[in-house]
Each structure stands twice: as C-alpha cells, then as structure tokens.
PDB file of C-alpha atoms in Angstrom:
ATOM      1  CA  UNK A   1     -13.212  10.118 -10.214  1.00 94.00           C
ATOM      2  CA  UNK A   2     -10.180   9.947  -7.940  1.00 97.00           C
ATOM      3  CA  UNK A   3      -7.812   7.080  -8.891  1.00 98.00           C
ATOM      4  CA  UNK A   4      -6.774   4.441  -6.366  1.00 98.00           C
ATOM      5  CA  UNK A   5      -3.105   3.695  -5.775  1.00 98.00           C
ATOM      6  CA  UNK A   6      -0.710   1.004  -4.692  1.00 98.00           C
ATOM      7  CA  UNK A   7       2.486   2.402  -3.166  1.00 98.00           C
ATOM      8  CA  UNK A   8       5.465   0.351  -2.053  1.00 98.00           C
ATOM      9  CA  UNK A   9       6.714   1.705   1.250  1.00 98.00           C
ATOM     10  CA  UNK A  10      10.173   0.099   1.172  1.00 95.00           C
ATOM     11  CA  UNK A  11      12.298   0.399   4.312  1.00 94.00           C
ATOM     12  CA  UNK A  12      11.305   2.907   7.035  1.00 95.00           C
ATOM     13  CA  UNK A  13      14.237   5.104   5.998  1.00 95.00           C
ATOM     14  CA  UNK A  14      12.503   5.833   2.679  1.00 96.00           C
ATOM     15  CA  UNK A  15      11.083   8.986   4.233  1.00 97.00           C
ATOM     16  CA  UNK A  16      14.633  10.381   4.507  1.00 97.00           C
ATOM     17  CA  UNK A  17      15.793   9.377   1.033  1.00 97.00           C
ATOM     18  CA  UNK A  18      16.198  11.394  -2.136  1.00 97.00           C
ATOM     19  CA  UNK A  19      15.783   9.253  -5.227  1.00 97.00           C
ATOM     20  CA  UNK A  20      13.506   8.868  -8.235  1.00 98.00           C
ATOM     21  CA  UNK A  21      10.818   7.093  -6.238  1.00 98.00           C
ATOM     22  CA  UNK A  22      10.707   9.546  -3.349  1.00 98.00           C
ATOM     23  CA  UNK A  23      10.710  12.374  -5.914  1.00 98.00           C
ATOM     24  CA  UNK A  24       7.556  10.895  -7.439  1.00 98.00           C
ATOM     25  CA  UNK A  25       5.895  10.714  -4.021  1.00 98.00           C
ATOM     26  CA  UNK A  26       6.951  14.222  -3.041  1.00 98.00           C
ATOM     27  CA  UNK A  27       5.607  15.666  -6.300  1.00 98.00           C
ATOM     28  CA  UNK A  28       2.410  13.582  -6.240  1.00 97.00           C
ATOM     29  CA  UNK A  29       0.268  16.351  -4.734  1.00 97.00           C
ATOM     30  CA  UNK A  30       1.340  18.767  -7.459  1.00 96.00           C
ATOM     31  CA  UNK A  31      -0.410  16.669 -10.109  1.00 93.00           C
ATOM     32  CA  UNK A  32      -3.541  15.717  -8.187  1.00 93.00           C
ATOM     33  CA  UNK A  33      -6.576  17.580  -6.868  1.00 96.00           C
ATOM     34  CA  UNK A  34      -6.414  17.681  -3.076  1.00 97.00           C
ATOM     35  CA  UNK A  35      -8.444  14.750  -1.718  1.00 98.00           C
ATOM     36  CA  UNK A  36     -11.225  15.283   0.781  1.00 98.00           C
ATOM     37  CA  UNK A  37      -9.868  12.361   2.816  1.00 98.00           C
ATOM     38  CA  UNK A  38      -7.476   9.407   2.526  1.00 99.00           C
ATOM     39  CA  UNK A  39      -8.295   5.755   3.163  1.00 99.00           C
ATOM     40  CA  UNK A  40      -5.047   3.850   3.629  1.00 98.00           C
ATOM     41  CA  UNK A  41      -4.518   0.088   3.913  1.00 98.00           C
ATOM     42  CA  UNK A  42      -1.138  -0.800   5.441  1.00 98.00           C
ATOM     43  CA  UNK A  43       0.628  -4.155   5.263  1.00 98.00           C
ATOM     44  CA  UNK A  44       1.868  -3.506   8.792  1.00 98.00           C
ATOM     45  CA  UNK A  45      -1.587  -3.556  10.360  1.00 98.00           C
ATOM     46  CA  UNK A  46      -2.777  -7.144  10.357  1.00 98.00           C
ATOM     47  CA  UNK A  47      -6.069  -8.191  11.942  1.00 98.00           C
ATOM     48  CA  UNK A  48      -8.286 -11.290  11.555  1.00 98.00           C
ATOM     49  CA  UNK A  49     -11.322  -9.018  11.015  1.00 98.00           C
ATOM     50  CA  UNK A  50     -11.212  -5.964   8.763  1.00 98.00           C
ATOM     51  CA  UNK A  51     -10.471  -3.061  11.092  1.00 98.00           C
ATOM     52  CA  UNK A  52     -11.308   0.561  10.358  1.00 98.00           C
ATOM     53  CA  UNK A  53      -9.203   3.197  12.099  1.00 98.00           C
ATOM     54  CA  UNK A  54     -11.360   5.650  14.029  1.00 98.00           C
ATOM     55  CA  UNK A  55      -8.812   7.611  16.074  1.00 98.00           C
ATOM     56  CA  UNK A  56      -9.601  11.291  16.567  1.00 98.00           C
ATOM     57  CA  UNK A  57      -5.917  12.097  16.033  1.00 98.00           C
ATOM     58  CA  UNK A  58      -3.462   9.339  15.154  1.00 98.00           C
ATOM     59  CA  UNK A  59      -0.388   8.550  17.206  1.00 98.00           C
ATOM     60  CA  UNK A  60       2.790   7.676  15.292  1.00 98.00           C
ATOM     61  CA  UNK A  61       3.933   4.060  15.667  1.00 98.00           C
ATOM     62  CA  UNK A  62       7.662   3.284  15.362  1.00 98.00           C
ATOM     63  CA  UNK A  63       7.316  -0.388  14.403  1.00 96.00           C
ATOM     64  CA  UNK A  64      10.988  -0.857  13.478  1.00 96.00           C
ATOM     65  CA  UNK A  65      14.409  -0.832  15.063  1.00 95.00           C
ATOM     66  CA  UNK A  66      18.000   0.019  14.169  1.00 93.00           C
ATOM     67  CA  UNK A  67      17.315   2.940  11.843  1.00 95.00           C
ATOM     68  CA  UNK A  68      18.347   6.590  11.978  1.00 96.00           C
ATOM     69  CA  UNK A  69      17.534   8.470  15.169  1.00 97.00           C
ATOM     70  CA  UNK A  70      15.748  11.103  13.102  1.00 97.00           C
ATOM     71  CA  UNK A  71      13.017   8.643  12.202  1.00 97.00           C
ATOM     72  CA  UNK A  72      12.009   8.213  15.836  1.00 97.00           C
ATOM     73  CA  UNK A  73      11.451  11.955  16.158  1.00 97.00           C
ATOM     74  CA  UNK A  74       9.051  12.134  13.229  1.00 97.00           C
ATOM     75  CA  UNK A  75       5.315  12.351  13.766  1.00 98.00           C
ATOM     76  CA  UNK A  76       2.292  12.386  11.505  1.00 98.00           C
ATOM     77  CA  UNK A  77      -0.628  13.655  13.606  1.00 98.00           C
ATOM     78  CA  UNK A  78      -3.365  13.197  11.019  1.00 98.00           C
ATOM     79  CA  UNK A  79      -6.950  13.622  12.137  1.00 98.00           C
ATOM     80  CA  UNK A  80      -9.587  10.979  11.601  1.00 98.00           C
ATOM     81  CA  UNK A  81     -12.960  11.323   9.889  1.00 98.00           C
ATOM     82  CA  UNK A  82     -15.866   9.870  11.907  1.00 98.00           C
ATOM     83  CA  UNK A  83     -18.437  10.317   9.136  1.00 98.00           C
ATOM     84  CA  UNK A  84     -16.187   8.543   6.622  1.00 98.00           C
ATOM     85  CA  UNK A  85     -15.539   5.717   9.084  1.00 98.00           C
ATOM     86  CA  UNK A  86     -19.288   5.179   9.347  1.00 98.00           C
ATOM     87  CA  UNK A  87     -19.670   5.218   5.578  1.00 98.00           C
ATOM     88  CA  UNK A  88     -16.798   2.758   5.113  1.00 98.00           C
ATOM     89  CA  UNK A  89     -18.338   0.357   7.606  1.00 98.00           C
ATOM     90  CA  UNK A  90     -21.667   0.510   5.796  1.00 98.00           C
ATOM     91  CA  UNK A  91     -20.034  -0.118   2.420  1.00 98.00           C
ATOM     92  CA  UNK A  92     -18.013  -3.048   3.758  1.00 98.00           C
ATOM     93  CA  UNK A  93     -21.063  -4.571   5.425  1.00 98.00           C
ATOM     94  CA  UNK A  94     -23.074  -4.195   2.212  1.00 98.00           C
ATOM     95  CA  UNK A  95     -20.222  -5.952   0.399  1.00 97.00           C
ATOM     96  CA  UNK A  96     -20.300  -8.867   2.830  1.00 96.00           C
ATOM     97  CA  UNK A  97     -17.090  -7.868   4.618  1.00 97.00           C
ATOM     98  CA  UNK A  98     -17.255  -8.228   8.394  1.00 97.00           C
ATOM     99  CA  UNK A  99     -15.593  -5.241  10.025  1.00 98.00           C
ATOM    100  CA  UNK A 100     -14.908  -3.457  13.307  1.00 98.00           C
ATOM    101  CA  UNK A 101     -13.716   0.026  14.204  1.00 98.00           C
ATOM    102  CA  UNK A 102     -10.541   0.670  16.178  1.00 98.00           C
ATOM    103  CA  UNK A 103     -10.336   3.986  18.009  1.00 98.00           C
ATOM    104  CA  UNK A 104      -6.907   3.396  19.591  1.00 97.00           C
ATOM    105  CA  UNK A 105      -4.392   2.328  16.974  1.00 98.00           C
ATOM    106  CA  UNK A 106      -2.031   4.890  15.478  1.00 98.00           C
ATOM    107  CA  UNK A 107      -0.311   4.956  12.089  1.00 98.00           C
ATOM    108  CA  UNK A 108       2.484   2.421  11.488  1.00 98.00           C
ATOM    109  CA  UNK A 109       5.380   3.174   9.160  1.00 97.00           C
ATOM    110  CA  UNK A 110       3.622   1.550   6.222  1.00 98.00           C
ATOM    111  CA  UNK A 111       1.134   4.380   6.554  1.00 98.00           C
ATOM    112  CA  UNK A 112       2.920   7.432   7.929  1.00 98.00           C
ATOM    113  CA  UNK A 113       6.144   7.140   5.923  1.00 98.00           C
ATOM    114  CA  UNK A 114       4.153   7.168   2.693  1.00 98.00           C
ATOM    115  CA  UNK A 115       1.811   9.913   3.884  1.00 98.00           C
ATOM    116  CA  UNK A 116       4.687  12.107   5.053  1.00 98.00           C
ATOM    117  CA  UNK A 117       6.146  12.008   1.559  1.00 98.00           C
ATOM    118  CA  UNK A 118       2.794  12.550  -0.166  1.00 98.00           C
ATOM    119  CA  UNK A 119       1.201  15.136   2.128  1.00 98.00           C
ATOM    120  CA  UNK A 120       3.786  16.289   4.700  1.00 98.00           C
ATOM    121  CA  UNK A 121       1.456  18.874   6.257  1.00 97.00           C
ATOM    122  CA  UNK A 122      -0.828  16.116   7.653  1.00 98.00           C
ATOM    123  CA  UNK A 123      -3.789  18.344   6.857  1.00 98.00           C
ATOM    124  CA  UNK A 124      -6.013  15.720   5.195  1.00 98.00           C
ATOM    125  CA  UNK A 125      -8.239  13.411   7.291  1.00 98.00           C
ATOM    126  CA  UNK A 126      -7.101   9.774   7.269  1.00 98.00           C
ATOM    127  CA  UNK A 127      -8.886   6.498   7.862  1.00 99.00           C
ATOM    128  CA  UNK A 128      -6.358   3.702   8.457  1.00 98.00           C
ATOM    129  CA  UNK A 129      -7.316   0.176   7.382  1.00 99.00           C
ATOM    130  CA  UNK A 130      -5.949  -3.239   8.321  1.00 98.00           C
ATOM    131  CA  UNK A 131      -5.184  -6.234   6.108  1.00 98.00           C
ATOM    132  CA  UNK A 132      -5.685  -9.964   6.632  1.00 98.00           C
ATOM    133  CA  UNK A 133      -3.251 -12.327   4.921  1.00 97.00           C
ATOM    134  CA  UNK A 134      -5.525 -15.329   5.573  1.00 97.00           C
ATOM    135  CA  UNK A 135      -8.227 -14.244   3.135  1.00 98.00           C
ATOM    136  CA  UNK A 136      -8.310 -15.605  -0.433  1.00 98.00           C
ATOM    137  CA  UNK A 137      -6.841 -13.257  -3.020  1.00 98.00           C
ATOM    138  CA  UNK A 138     -10.227 -12.782  -4.686  1.00 98.00           C
ATOM    139  CA  UNK A 139     -11.667 -11.594  -1.397  1.00 98.00           C
ATOM    140  CA  UNK A 140      -8.874  -9.039  -0.996  1.00 98.00           C
ATOM    141  CA  UNK A 141      -9.964  -7.603  -4.337  1.00 98.00           C
ATOM    142  CA  UNK A 142     -13.588  -7.506  -3.171  1.00 98.00           C
ATOM    143  CA  UNK A 143     -12.627  -5.409  -0.117  1.00 98.00           C
ATOM    144  CA  UNK A 144     -11.225  -2.734  -2.397  1.00 98.00           C
ATOM    145  CA  UNK A 145     -14.180  -3.055  -4.760  1.00 98.00           C
ATOM    146  CA  UNK A 146     -16.603  -2.482  -1.875  1.00 98.00           C
ATOM    147  CA  UNK A 147     -15.034   0.947  -1.309  1.00 98.00           C
ATOM    148  CA  UNK A 148     -14.723   2.002  -4.959  1.00 98.00           C
ATOM    149  CA  UNK A 149     -17.684   4.378  -4.669  1.00 98.00           C
ATOM    150  CA  UNK A 150     -15.669   6.572  -2.311  1.00 98.00           C
ATOM    151  CA  UNK A 151     -13.541   7.633  -5.258  1.00 98.00           C
ATOM    152  CA  UNK A 152     -16.526   9.578  -6.608  1.00 98.00           C
ATOM    153  CA  UNK A 153     -16.447  11.654  -3.410  1.00 98.00           C
ATOM    154  CA  UNK A 154     -12.826  12.786  -3.855  1.00 98.00           C
ATOM    155  CA  UNK A 155     -11.586  10.205  -1.354  1.00 98.00           C
ATOM    156  CA  UNK A 156      -8.105   8.908  -2.149  1.00 98.00           C
ATOM    157  CA  UNK A 157      -7.723   5.148  -1.617  1.00 99.00           C
ATOM    158  CA  UNK A 158      -4.124   4.026  -1.039  1.00 98.00           C
ATOM    159  CA  UNK A 159      -2.846   0.517  -0.389  1.00 98.00           C
ATOM    160  CA  UNK A 160       0.707   0.373   0.978  1.00 98.00           C
ATOM    161  CA  UNK A 161       2.901  -2.708   0.704  1.00 98.00           C
ATOM    162  CA  UNK A 162       5.456  -4.134  -1.728  1.00 98.00           C
ATOM    163  CA  UNK A 163       5.343  -6.643  -4.577  1.00 98.00           C
ATOM    164  CA  UNK A 164       8.812  -8.074  -3.871  1.00 98.00           C
ATOM    165  CA  UNK A 165       9.380  -7.995  -0.124  1.00 97.00           C
ATOM    166  CA  UNK A 166      11.699 -10.653   1.273  1.00 97.00           C
ATOM    167  CA  UNK A 167      13.784  -9.249   4.115  1.00 93.00           C
ATOM    168  CA  UNK A 168      15.937 -12.393   4.331  1.00 93.00           C
ATOM    169  CA  UNK A 169      17.061 -11.926   0.729  1.00 93.00           C
ATOM    170  CA  UNK A 170      18.079  -8.264   1.027  1.00 93.00           C
ATOM    171  CA  UNK A 171      21.658  -7.234   0.351  1.00 91.00           C
ATOM    172  CA  UNK A 172      22.003  -3.874   2.059  1.00 85.00           C
ATOM    173  CA  UNK A 173      25.203  -3.050   0.137  1.00 86.00           C
ATOM    174  CA  UNK A 174      24.127  -4.149  -3.344  1.00 81.00           C
ATOM    175  CA  UNK A 175      23.202  -1.872  -6.228  1.00 82.00           C
ATOM    176  CA  UNK A 176      22.687  -4.776  -8.637  1.00 93.00           C
ATOM    177  CA  UNK A 177      19.096  -5.958  -9.055  1.00 96.00           C
ATOM    178  CA  UNK A 178      18.454  -9.675  -8.641  1.00 97.00           C
ATOM    179  CA  UNK A 179      17.037 -11.223 -11.799  1.00 97.00           C
ATOM    180  CA  UNK A 180      14.453 -13.297  -9.964  1.00 98.00           C
ATOM    181  CA  UNK A 181      12.898 -10.139  -8.492  1.00 98.00           C
ATOM    182  CA  UNK A 182      12.665  -8.518 -11.917  1.00 98.00           C
ATOM    183  CA  UNK A 183      11.157 -11.641 -13.475  1.00 98.00           C
ATOM    184  CA  UNK A 184       8.469 -11.810 -10.819  1.00 98.00           C
ATOM    185  CA  UNK A 185       7.633  -8.122 -11.172  1.00 98.00           C
ATOM    186  CA  UNK A 186       7.530  -8.327 -14.963  1.00 98.00           C
ATOM    187  CA  UNK A 187       4.981 -11.152 -14.719  1.00 98.00           C
ATOM    188  CA  UNK A 188       2.915  -9.086 -12.296  1.00 98.00           C
ATOM    189  CA  UNK A 189       3.141  -6.055 -14.586  1.00 98.00           C
ATOM    190  CA  UNK A 190       1.878  -8.062 -17.557  1.00 98.00           C
ATOM    191  CA  UNK A 191      -1.088  -9.495 -15.654  1.00 98.00           C
ATOM    192  CA  UNK A 192      -2.035  -6.263 -13.896  1.00 98.00           C
ATOM    193  CA  UNK A 193      -1.811  -4.313 -17.155  1.00 98.00           C
ATOM    194  CA  UNK A 194      -4.157  -6.818 -18.797  1.00 98.00           C
ATOM    195  CA  UNK A 195      -6.382  -6.832 -15.685  1.00 98.00           C
ATOM    196  CA  UNK A 196      -5.996 -10.618 -15.654  1.00 98.00           C
ATOM    197  CA  UNK A 197      -7.356 -11.234 -12.182  1.00 98.00           C
ATOM    198  CA  UNK A 198      -7.801 -14.948 -12.876  1.00 98.00           C
ATOM    199  CA  UNK A 199      -4.032 -15.348 -13.212  1.00 98.00           C
ATOM    200  CA  UNK A 200      -3.193 -12.831 -10.496  1.00 98.00           C
ATOM    201  CA  UNK A 201      -5.331 -14.605  -7.911  1.00 98.00           C
ATOM    202  CA  UNK A 202      -3.190 -17.698  -8.615  1.00 98.00           C
ATOM    203  CA  UNK A 203       0.154 -15.870  -8.612  1.00 98.00           C
ATOM    204  CA  UNK A 204       1.558 -18.214  -5.950  1.00 98.00           C
ATOM    205  CA  UNK A 205       1.372 -21.089  -8.458  1.00 98.00           C
ATOM    206  CA  UNK A 206       1.826 -19.226 -11.746  1.00 98.00           C
ATOM    207  CA  UNK A 207       4.297 -16.377 -11.253  1.00 98.00           C
ATOM    208  CA  UNK A 208       8.044 -17.085 -11.557  1.00 98.00           C
ATOM    209  CA  UNK A 209       9.901 -17.002  -8.224  1.00 98.00           C
ATOM    210  CA  UNK A 210       6.692 -16.204  -6.340  1.00 98.00           C
ATOM    211  CA  UNK A 211       7.859 -17.996  -3.207  1.00 98.00           C
ATOM    212  CA  UNK A 212      11.048 -15.935  -3.099  1.00 98.00           C
ATOM    213  CA  UNK A 213       9.342 -12.649  -3.919  1.00 98.00           C
ATOM    214  CA  UNK A 214       6.400 -13.123  -1.558  1.00 98.00           C
ATOM    215  CA  UNK A 215       7.419 -15.336   1.375  1.00 98.00           C
ATOM    216  CA  UNK A 216       4.450 -13.934   3.318  1.00 97.00           C
ATOM    217  CA  UNK A 217       1.555 -12.216   1.587  1.00 98.00           C
ATOM    218  CA  UNK A 218       0.739  -9.224   3.819  1.00 98.00           C
ATOM    219  CA  UNK A 219       2.828  -6.843   1.677  1.00 98.00           C
ATOM    220  CA  UNK A 220       1.472  -8.159  -1.610  1.00 98.00           C
ATOM    221  CA  UNK A 221      -2.267  -8.188  -0.921  1.00 98.00           C
ATOM    222  CA  UNK A 222      -2.556  -4.371  -0.839  1.00 98.00           C
ATOM    223  CA  UNK A 223      -2.077  -4.567  -4.624  1.00 98.00           C
ATOM    224  CA  UNK A 224      -5.310  -6.565  -4.879  1.00 98.00           C
ATOM    225  CA  UNK A 225      -7.125  -4.064  -2.660  1.00 98.00           C
ATOM    226  CA  UNK A 226      -6.003  -1.100  -4.764  1.00 98.00           C
ATOM    227  CA  UNK A 227      -7.001  -2.968  -7.940  1.00 98.00           C
ATOM    228  CA  UNK A 228     -10.397  -3.766  -6.477  1.00 98.00           C
ATOM    229  CA  UNK A 229     -10.965  -0.101  -5.745  1.00 98.00           C
ATOM    230  CA  UNK A 230     -10.143   0.539  -9.408  1.00 98.00           C
ATOM    231  CA  UNK A 231     -12.567  -2.089 -10.691  1.00 98.00           C
ATOM    232  CA  UNK A 232     -15.093   0.344 -12.251  1.00 97.00           C
ATOM    233  CA  UNK A 233     -12.581   1.518 -14.867  1.00 98.00           C
ATOM    234  CA  UNK A 234     -10.112  -1.390 -14.908  1.00 98.00           C
ATOM    235  CA  UNK A 235      -7.314   0.799 -16.208  1.00 98.00           C
ATOM    236  CA  UNK A 236      -3.872   0.196 -14.677  1.00 98.00           C
ATOM    237  CA  UNK A 237      -0.749   2.326 -15.069  1.00 98.00           C
ATOM    238  CA  UNK A 238       2.658   1.510 -13.640  1.00 98.00           C
ATOM    239  CA  UNK A 239       4.005   4.924 -12.670  1.00 98.00           C
ATOM    240  CA  UNK A 240       7.324   3.771 -11.244  1.00 98.00           C
ATOM    241  CA  UNK A 241       9.382   0.706 -10.440  1.00 98.00           C
ATOM    242  CA  UNK A 242      12.889   0.514  -9.040  1.00 97.00           C
ATOM    243  CA  UNK A 243      14.753  -1.616  -6.506  1.00 97.00           C
ATOM    244  CA  UNK A 244      16.831  -1.209  -3.379  1.00 96.00           C
ATOM    245  CA  UNK A 245      19.151  -3.639  -1.618  1.00 95.00           C
ATOM    246  CA  UNK A 246      19.160  -6.115  -4.502  1.00 96.00           C
ATOM    247  CA  UNK A 247      15.476  -6.940  -4.631  1.00 97.00           C
ATOM    248  CA  UNK A 248      13.268  -4.674  -2.498  1.00 97.00           C
ATOM    249  CA  UNK A 249      10.720  -3.446  -5.029  1.00 97.00           C
ATOM    250  CA  UNK A 250       9.621   0.196  -5.027  1.00 98.00           C
ATOM    251  CA  UNK A 251       6.616   0.453  -7.293  1.00 98.00           C
ATOM    252  CA  UNK A 252       3.626   2.686  -7.757  1.00 98.00           C
ATOM    253  CA  UNK A 253       0.472   1.600  -9.568  1.00 98.00           C
ATOM    254  CA  UNK A 254      -2.444   3.873 -10.464  1.00 98.00           C
ATOM    255  CA  UNK A 255      -5.910   2.438 -11.078  1.00 98.00           C
ATOM    256  CA  UNK A 256      -8.758   4.389 -12.642  1.00 96.00           C
TER     257      UNK A 256
END
C-alpha cells in the first residue's frame, strides 16, 4: 500500500534551494514505486466546500511576490485524471464530505513547488485538492481517511503545508532556530508518533506556543489530512525536520 505524506513547502524559493530537505525531496522518487497518480492537498487553496481539481492540464499559479525572477518562469503542466476525480468525489460523498469539482484552477506554489522537486518531469496525473480552515480538526482527519482506499491503487496522497508557519515571526537573516518553534514541533512529534489524535485535535489548547506556531491553521491542517489517509496502519515516521529563517519548519512525515 502506498504511504501518505505530509510535506512542508516552506517559502516559494525552496524549489531553487540545495539543502538536506530539498535533497530528500529530489531523491524521493528513487526510493518509491512510481505512483499511478497523485492527490495533493495544498494549504494555499482554501475553499468553504471541499474542491476537487479537475483541470485537463494545470496552469501554474504564481501566488507570491518579491522572489527570484526564475521562479516566475517555472511551470508544472501536470495533466489531470478525470476517472480519479470521479472516484474521489464518490469516496468523499460516501464519507459524508460535501464536495465540488473545479475545472479551472491551476496549481499554486504549495502544490507545484513540491511536485517539481519530487517529480520534475510532470509525467504523473495530479488531482489538486483544497483545504478549509473552518472545519474541526477531527473532520480534517476524516477527509483524509475517506480517501485512504486510494493508497491500495498506487495513488500517492500528499498534503502540503507547514507545522510552524508564522510569516510575521520570520527572521530572513537568522540561522539560529527559535526555541518556541522547536518546543511546539517536539510536542507534535510526540503526539503524532503515538497516534494520539485526541491530544492533536486539541493542539491549540495543549501544545506549547501553539498560537505563535500556528497563527492561522490552513498550513497545519494538511498534517491531519495526511494522517487520516494513513489511518488503516497508524504508523508515523518523521523523515526530516529542519528550520529556515529562525522558525519556518521544513518537515516530512510518512504515514503507512
């Protein structure tokens, strides 16, 4: 069964960087069977109703400003998968998740920057998925759980976000990691490793420095979705964690 994954996507410039985290992403395909398709939830696509990307070929969205000119020349023209879109909608509906298809929206940087590092040839069909920060944490988990069966069909489920993502707290010139960010992530690591969803669903009240680490939840909830997709096995592995700019967390979790 194909694992599900949570990938932090960091800053848009991550696609140009050469470090331990981007090395892991670039070498990912060398250690995995090639997936039949990819289902990718991005923190940068927010909708009040779960949206399922149904574009024939995705446009590339440059939803950022002030970065290197090279980034605005990059494209990721992945094809969609109409049959998989239909299957996803049926699974979500069966799981009690209201959903709609979107045939127009392209891939934002939370999607294409990660995909370009993982599979630069853009030769695997993609179904982009939105997130909704207004749903309870337990319901985020249930969205991933509703799609867990896709893993048996060699479909790779990825949720892209960031556990510590507070742009107002970034220090673009700092190489020293802020202790509060590490303390929050260590708490998350302990609870995810133990599959303690009861505590995780209450992280806002229980985790140290949660308000600083997660000022808005759209980047954090992809972790719940990836975990939900891994519910059948409930085995979590932290494959990488590092930080940029003082506290921007770059982490990769595998669930199988």
